Amino acid sequence: MTMTSDVATEPIGLTPAREGRLLAAEAEASLASHVRTFGALPRREPRAMLRELEASGLTGRGGAAFPAWRKLAAAAETASGRRRGRTPILIANGSEGEPLSWKDAVLLQNAPHLVVDGMLTAARAIGATNVLLMVNADALGRVERALAERPDARGIELVEAADSFISGEASAVVNAIENDDPRPTDRTARLTESGLRGRPTVVQNVETLAHVGLIARFGATWFRSLGDASDPGTRLVTVTGDVPHRGVFELPTDATLDEALAVAGADGRSASAALIGGYHGAWVPSRSFRTPLTQADLARFGAQPGAGVIHVLGDHRCGLQTTARIVAYLAGQTANQCGPCMFGLPTMAARFEGLATGSAARENAAELARLSDLVVGRGACHHPDGTIRLIRSALHVFASDVHAHAEGRCTRRPA
Amino acid sequence: MSTSRHVLHIDWTRCDGRGLCAEILEGALGRDDWGYPVVLRGDPEHRTDLRLRADEVTAAEEAVALCPVAALRLLRAGVG
């Protein structure tokens, strides 16, 4: 059986059988089950497919929320323009270094064929001849078996991701493949202009590509029928922390934080805050849990939906202590390449530890604010910026805790 | 003072904070707690590129040439 139908003109607009989108087929779906659920993958004409993706409004689900079609269009344009002859490369990024996220792992385990559909569709849309799929070690076996099921996936090269927080950053992905060095690189040109081996390179998160696989079948209008008007569709979220049922759930992009907690069996009343967007994210206090998880609504907290990480902090925990542990982890994940990060993050981690344990809390908080202003915007990648986003957010959202710690108290209910 | 069409790009992965650039471009570049250069103007969230004034381009060229670890590059504004 082949996944690609011969009819290039198959109409767009059919809807899939079930309500859930990405995980609509059964758990650990075989190719046969996948095709039964979604139908065969139509071959879309490249320019029409790019237009459909633009109309869909699909944004990247890896964290940065960049419009998916724009990266693809930029690479296609580079390839046809002055750098003619350099055929584009497509890299599906399933390296999930974020400790609070396992949505890509769940997706690759249960719906690898949808990811492959999206890869083939995107590769065709930009004329990519090299197509790579980078996944964590745990997913290799499952993905290998899925690729072996389908002849149209023969050209896909499977690559194992490094096991570190920053190895999923796009330039680190390219560096790992090209130089076996999974650290971010200094960039003065976009990857879509000059990426892997100097060729126009598109790095897309695997969930983004799974959505592309659906849009190829059902079209932009169907995609936009759920979610926020300016950032439509659904996204996978990983809900962790003080909730009854931790796990990965698919939600419309305009779901509120309360609704995300509800699917994890929590009602938010026993929480003090939630970390949105992961270790590089920001805290939203529980009084604002009615906020939709959209880019526009989260902006006032300095947060963005990112890769769909929601970590709930019960009101028996100290937000400063939790943040201190995360900052210490992030300081340990510096690639030791860029001075401001290599020296700044461990210094900030030590200051945050002092703040969390209540030693010279006021002085440490002031120093954290100064160091954040000093280090931000000064690195080859956004690891320092993401860490500073978290620090600034904690100082703001847990301001009353900072005050209490300075007076030798802590506001949290004892466990 | 007129703005040039050039930016001075800092490759943080190469820079090890010797500080020559901050001496040559005093007023535009400072140094942080550990000696690494700090762009003193523009958007604080984007301090990998220093937007050069017209009267700073020659000094920037000198800084590029003298940086002992080749961490500086002169680029056209708007790149990257």
PDB file of N, CA and C in Angstrom, chain A residues 184-190 193 337-340 342-344 347 367 370-380 382 385 392, chain B residues 9-16 30-39 43-49 71 73 75 78-80:
ATOM      1  N   PRO A 184      24.174  25.419  19.520  1.00  0.00           N
ATOM      2  CA  PRO A 184      23.780  26.490  18.602  1.00  0.00           C
ATOM      3  C   PRO A 184      25.012  27.174  18.011  1.00  0.00           C
ATOM      4  N   THR A 185      24.836  27.781  16.841  1.00  0.00           N
ATOM      5  CA  THR A 185      25.940  28.477  16.190  1.00  0.00           C
ATOM      6  C   THR A 185      25.605  29.954  15.994  1.00  0.00           C
ATOM      7  N   ASP A 186      26.655  30.745  15.817  1.00  0.00           N
ATOM      8  CA  ASP A 186      26.476  32.159  15.482  1.00  0.00           C
ATOM      9  C   ASP A 186      25.931  32.252  14.068  1.00  0.00           C
ATOM     10  N   ARG A 187      24.854  33.022  13.897  1.00  0.00           N
ATOM     11  CA  ARG A 187      24.249  33.093  12.571  1.00  0.00           C
ATOM     12  C   ARG A 187      24.102  34.540  12.131  1.00  0.00           C
ATOM     13  N   THR A 188      24.498  34.796  10.878  1.00  0.00           N
ATOM     14  CA  THR A 188      24.256  36.118  10.310  1.00  0.00           C
ATOM     15  C   THR A 188      23.314  36.027   9.112  1.00  0.00           C
ATOM     16  N   ALA A 189      22.928  34.792   8.745  1.00  0.00           N
ATOM     17  CA  ALA A 189      21.923  34.607   7.690  1.00  0.00           C
ATOM     18  C   ALA A 189      20.888  33.621   8.203  1.00  0.00           C
ATOM     19  N   ARG A 190      19.674  33.734   7.719  1.00  0.00           N
ATOM     20  CA  ARG A 190      18.639  32.798   8.128  1.00  0.00           C
ATOM     21  C   ARG A 190      18.933  31.406   7.567  1.00  0.00           C
ATOM     22  N   GLU A 193      17.990  30.763   4.142  1.00  0.00           N
ATOM     23  CA  GLU A 193      18.884  31.273   3.098  1.00  0.00           C
ATOM     24  C   GLU A 193      20.123  30.400   2.980  1.00  0.00           C
ATOM     25  N   GLN A 337      29.516  28.385  25.475  1.00  0.00           N
ATOM     26  CA  GLN A 337      30.090  29.016  24.285  1.00  0.00           C
ATOM     27  C   GLN A 337      30.144  30.531  24.419  1.00  0.00           C
ATOM     28  N   CYS A 338      29.053  31.125  24.908  1.00  0.00           N
ATOM     29  CA  CYS A 338      28.933  32.576  24.920  1.00  0.00           C
ATOM     30  C   CYS A 338      29.134  33.087  26.347  1.00  0.00           C
ATOM     31  N   GLY A 339      30.063  34.021  26.509  1.00  0.00           N
ATOM     32  CA  GLY A 339      30.428  34.514  27.830  1.00  0.00           C
ATOM     33  C   GLY A 339      29.269  34.961  28.699  1.00  0.00           C
ATOM     34  N   PRO A 340      28.383  35.844  28.187  1.00  0.00           N
ATOM     35  CA  PRO A 340      27.293  36.320  29.043  1.00  0.00           C
ATOM     36  C   PRO A 340      26.430  35.176  29.589  1.00  0.00           C
ATOM     37  N   MET A 342      27.506  31.810  29.792  1.00  0.00           N
ATOM     38  CA  MET A 342      28.384  30.901  30.538  1.00  0.00           C
ATOM     39  C   MET A 342      28.646  31.421  31.957  1.00  0.00           C
ATOM     40  N   PHE A 343      28.817  32.747  32.092  1.00  0.00           N
ATOM     41  CA  PHE A 343      29.073  33.330  33.418  1.00  0.00           C
ATOM     42  C   PHE A 343      27.801  33.881  34.055  1.00  0.00           C
ATOM     43  N   GLY A 344      26.917  34.444  33.211  1.00  0.00           N
ATOM     44  CA  GLY A 344      25.725  35.100  33.749  1.00  0.00           C
ATOM     45  C   GLY A 344      24.732  34.117  34.363  1.00  0.00           C
ATOM     46  N   THR A 347      25.730  32.716  37.787  1.00  0.00           N
ATOM     47  CA  THR A 347      25.656  33.801  38.774  1.00  0.00           C
ATOM     48  C   THR A 347      24.203  34.048  39.163  1.00  0.00           C
ATOM     49  N   GLU A 367      19.730  42.237  42.516  1.00  0.00           N
ATOM     50  CA  GLU A 367      20.858  41.808  41.686  1.00  0.00           C
ATOM     51  C   GLU A 367      20.365  40.971  40.497  1.00  0.00           C
ATOM     52  N   ARG A 370      19.173  43.374  37.911  1.00  0.00           N
ATOM     53  CA  ARG A 370      20.296  44.016  37.220  1.00  0.00           C
ATOM     54  C   ARG A 370      20.968  43.047  36.241  1.00  0.00           C
ATOM     55  N   LEU A 371      21.228  41.835  36.700  1.00  0.00           N
ATOM     56  CA  LEU A 371      21.903  40.853  35.844  1.00  0.00           C
ATOM     57  C   LEU A 371      21.038  40.490  34.629  1.00  0.00           C
ATOM     58  N   SER A 372      19.729  40.444  34.821  1.00  0.00           N
ATOM     59  CA  SER A 372      18.823  40.156  33.694  1.00  0.00           C
ATOM     60  C   SER A 372      18.966  41.233  32.623  1.00  0.00           C
ATOM     61  N   ASP A 373      18.968  42.497  33.056  1.00  0.00           N
ATOM     62  CA  ASP A 373      19.124  43.606  32.116  1.00  0.00           C
ATOM     63  C   ASP A 373      20.492  43.581  31.438  1.00  0.00           C
ATOM     64  N   LEU A 374      21.490  43.077  32.149  1.00  0.00           N
ATOM     65  CA  LEU A 374      22.856  43.051  31.616  1.00  0.00           C
ATOM     66  C   LEU A 374      23.037  41.947  30.562  1.00  0.00           C
ATOM     67  N   VAL A 375      22.459  40.790  30.817  1.00  0.00           N
ATOM     68  CA  VAL A 375      22.753  39.609  29.989  1.00  0.00           C
ATOM     69  C   VAL A 375      21.796  39.480  28.789  1.00  0.00           C
ATOM     70  N   VAL A 376      20.563  39.980  28.936  1.00  0.00           N
ATOM     71  CA  VAL A 376      19.553  39.734  27.902  1.00  0.00           C
ATOM     72  C   VAL A 376      20.000  40.244  26.526  1.00  0.00           C
ATOM     73  N   GLY A 377      19.635  39.485  25.489  1.00  0.00           N
ATOM     74  CA  GLY A 377      19.928  39.904  24.117  1.00  0.00           C
ATOM     75  C   GLY A 377      21.373  39.730  23.707  1.00  0.00           C
ATOM     76  N   ARG A 378      22.148  38.935  24.467  1.00  0.00           N
ATOM     77  CA  ARG A 378      23.574  38.820  24.176  1.00  0.00           C
ATOM     78  C   ARG A 378      24.002  37.358  24.144  1.00  0.00           C
ATOM     79  N   GLY A 379      23.587  36.673  23.104  1.00  0.00           N
ATOM     80  CA  GLY A 379      23.992  35.283  22.943  1.00  0.00           C
ATOM     81  C   GLY A 379      23.722  34.801  21.541  1.00  0.00           C
ATOM     82  N   ALA A 380      24.365  33.702  21.147  1.00  0.00           N
ATOM     83  CA  ALA A 380      24.135  33.148  19.812  1.00  0.00           C
ATOM     84  C   ALA A 380      22.743  32.527  19.717  1.00  0.00           C
ATOM     85  N   HIS A 382      18.842  31.727  22.160  1.00  0.00           N
ATOM     86  CA  HIS A 382      17.972  32.413  23.112  1.00  0.00           C
ATOM     87  C   HIS A 382      17.974  31.766  24.492  1.00  0.00           C
ATOM     88  N   ASP A 385      18.158  34.456  27.056  1.00  0.00           N
ATOM     89  CA  ASP A 385      16.927  35.256  27.016  1.00  0.00           C
ATOM     90  C   ASP A 385      15.750  34.492  27.630  1.00  0.00           C
ATOM     91  N   ARG A 392      12.527  37.083  35.331  1.00  0.00           N
ATOM     92  CA  ARG A 392      11.747  38.322  35.432  1.00  0.00           C
ATOM     93  C   ARG A 392      10.300  38.029  35.803  1.00  0.00           C
TER      94      ARG A 392
ATOM     95  N   HIS B   9      28.876  43.027  14.133  1.00  0.00           N
ATOM     96  CA  HIS B   9      28.264  41.796  14.643  1.00  0.00           C
ATOM     97  C   HIS B   9      29.238  41.085  15.585  1.00  0.00           C
ATOM     98  N   ILE B  10      28.732  40.734  16.748  1.00  0.00           N
ATOM     99  CA  ILE B  10      29.559  40.016  17.732  1.00  0.00           C
ATOM    100  C   ILE B  10      29.219  38.528  17.674  1.00  0.00           C
ATOM    101  N   ASP B  11      30.216  37.719  17.383  1.00  0.00           N
ATOM    102  CA  ASP B  11      30.045  36.267  17.450  1.00  0.00           C
ATOM    103  C   ASP B  11      30.370  35.846  18.886  1.00  0.00           C
ATOM    104  N   TRP B  12      29.309  35.669  19.685  1.00  0.00           N
ATOM    105  CA  TRP B  12      29.505  35.358  21.115  1.00  0.00           C
ATOM    106  C   TRP B  12      30.184  34.020  21.319  1.00  0.00           C
ATOM    107  N   THR B  13      30.070  33.130  20.308  1.00  0.00           N
ATOM    108  CA  THR B  13      30.689  31.814  20.484  1.00  0.00           C
ATOM    109  C   THR B  13      32.209  31.904  20.376  1.00  0.00           C
ATOM    110  N   ARG B  14      32.717  33.002  19.791  1.00  0.00           N
ATOM    111  CA  ARG B  14      34.168  33.190  19.665  1.00  0.00           C
ATOM    112  C   ARG B  14      34.713  34.166  20.708  1.00  0.00           C
ATOM    113  N   CYS B  15      33.921  35.179  21.030  1.00  0.00           N
ATOM    114  CA  CYS B  15      34.392  36.251  21.917  1.00  0.00           C
ATOM    115  C   CYS B  15      34.833  35.685  23.263  1.00  0.00           C
ATOM    116  N   ASP B  16      36.005  36.113  23.738  1.00  0.00           N
ATOM    117  CA  ASP B  16      36.346  35.735  25.106  1.00  0.00           C
ATOM    118  C   ASP B  16      36.690  36.946  25.977  1.00  0.00           C
ATOM    119  N   GLY B  30      30.455  48.968  25.938  1.00  0.00           N
ATOM    120  CA  GLY B  30      30.987  48.893  27.297  1.00  0.00           C
ATOM    121  C   GLY B  30      31.411  47.462  27.584  1.00  0.00           C
ATOM    122  N   ARG B  31      31.676  47.162  28.846  1.00  0.00           N
ATOM    123  CA  ARG B  31      32.030  45.783  29.210  1.00  0.00           C
ATOM    124  C   ARG B  31      31.187  45.349  30.406  1.00  0.00           C
ATOM    125  N   ASP B  32      30.836  44.061  30.434  1.00  0.00           N
ATOM    126  CA  ASP B  32      30.001  43.572  31.526  1.00  0.00           C
ATOM    127  C   ASP B  32      30.862  43.099  32.707  1.00  0.00           C
ATOM    128  N   ASP B  33      30.224  42.478  33.689  1.00  0.00           N
ATOM    129  CA  ASP B  33      30.909  42.036  34.915  1.00  0.00           C
ATOM    130  C   ASP B  33      32.102  41.124  34.629  1.00  0.00           C
ATOM    131  N   TRP B  34      32.068  40.440  33.477  1.00  0.00           N
ATOM    132  CA  TRP B  34      33.087  39.440  33.176  1.00  0.00           C
ATOM    133  C   TRP B  34      34.009  39.890  32.045  1.00  0.00           C
ATOM    134  N   GLY B  35      33.813  41.127  31.581  1.00  0.00           N
ATOM    135  CA  GLY B  35      34.701  41.688  30.567  1.00  0.00           C
ATOM    136  C   GLY B  35      34.177  41.612  29.145  1.00  0.00           C
ATOM    137  N   TYR B  36      33.017  40.984  28.948  1.00  0.00           N
ATOM    138  CA  TYR B  36      32.482  40.854  27.590  1.00  0.00           C
ATOM    139  C   TYR B  36      31.841  42.167  27.133  1.00  0.00           C
ATOM    140  N   PRO B  37      31.886  42.425  25.831  1.00  0.00           N
ATOM    141  CA  PRO B  37      31.365  43.707  25.335  1.00  0.00           C
ATOM    142  C   PRO B  37      29.843  43.833  25.513  1.00  0.00           C
ATOM    143  N   VAL B  38      29.404  45.046  25.767  1.00  0.00           N
ATOM    144  CA  VAL B  38      27.982  45.356  25.902  1.00  0.00           C
ATOM    145  C   VAL B  38      27.648  46.488  24.935  1.00  0.00           C
ATOM    146  N   VAL B  39      26.734  46.230  24.007  1.00  0.00           N
ATOM    147  CA  VAL B  39      26.260  47.275  23.105  1.00  0.00           C
ATOM    148  C   VAL B  39      25.452  48.273  23.932  1.00  0.00           C
ATOM    149  N   ASP B  43      17.985  48.453  20.894  1.00  0.00           N
ATOM    150  CA  ASP B  43      17.091  47.559  21.614  1.00  0.00           C
ATOM    151  C   ASP B  43      17.900  46.626  22.525  1.00  0.00           C
ATOM    152  N   PRO B  44      17.685  46.706  23.850  1.00  0.00           N
ATOM    153  CA  PRO B  44      18.460  45.859  24.760  1.00  0.00           C
ATOM    154  C   PRO B  44      18.249  44.363  24.531  1.00  0.00           C
ATOM    155  N   GLU B  45      17.132  43.992  23.899  1.00  0.00           N
ATOM    156  CA  GLU B  45      16.876  42.565  23.658  1.00  0.00           C
ATOM    157  C   GLU B  45      17.670  42.042  22.452  1.00  0.00           C
ATOM    158  N   HIS B  46      18.279  42.963  21.686  1.00  0.00           N
ATOM    159  CA  HIS B  46      19.067  42.553  20.510  1.00  0.00           C
ATOM    160  C   HIS B  46      20.422  43.252  20.536  1.00  0.00           C
ATOM    161  N   ARG B  47      21.320  42.717  21.355  1.00  0.00           N
ATOM    162  CA  ARG B  47      22.612  43.378  21.493  1.00  0.00           C
ATOM    163  C   ARG B  47      23.758  42.515  20.968  1.00  0.00           C
ATOM    164  N   THR B  48      23.457  41.796  19.865  1.00  0.00           N
ATOM    165  CA  THR B  48      24.512  41.055  19.183  1.00  0.00           C
ATOM    166  C   THR B  48      25.069  41.895  18.044  1.00  0.00           C
ATOM    167  N   ASP B  49      24.275  42.856  17.594  1.00  0.00           N
ATOM    168  CA  ASP B  49      24.699  43.759  16.525  1.00  0.00           C
ATOM    169  C   ASP B  49      24.691  45.204  17.024  1.00  0.00           C
ATOM    170  N   ALA B  71      36.245  37.610  16.554  1.00  0.00           N
ATOM    171  CA  ALA B  71      34.843  37.466  16.958  1.00  0.00           C
ATOM    172  C   ALA B  71      33.955  38.565  16.384  1.00  0.00           C
ATOM    173  N   ARG B  73      32.512  41.019  13.099  1.00  0.00           N
ATOM    174  CA  ARG B  73      32.341  41.138  11.652  1.00  0.00           C
ATOM    175  C   ARG B  73      31.556  42.403  11.362  1.00  0.00           C
ATOM    176  N   LEU B  75      28.864  43.996   9.051  1.00  0.00           N
ATOM    177  CA  LEU B  75      27.799  43.535   8.165  1.00  0.00           C
ATOM    178  C   LEU B  75      26.971  44.715   7.694  1.00  0.00           C
ATOM    179  N   GLY B  78      20.443  45.206   8.519  1.00  0.00           N
ATOM    180  CA  GLY B  78      19.259  44.521   8.024  1.00  0.00           C
ATOM    181  C   GLY B  78      19.486  43.060   7.733  1.00  0.00           C
ATOM    182  N   VAL B  79      20.738  42.608   7.821  1.00  0.00           N
ATOM    183  CA  VAL B  79      21.034  41.197   7.589  1.00  0.00           C
ATOM    184  C   VAL B  79      20.779  40.428   8.874  1.00  0.00           C
ATOM    185  N   GLY B  80      20.273  39.189   8.706  1.00  0.00           N
ATOM    186  CA  GLY B  80      20.052  38.317   9.861  1.00  0.00           C
ATOM    187  C   GLY B  80      18.794  38.689  10.569  1.00  0.00           C
TER     188      GLY B  80
END
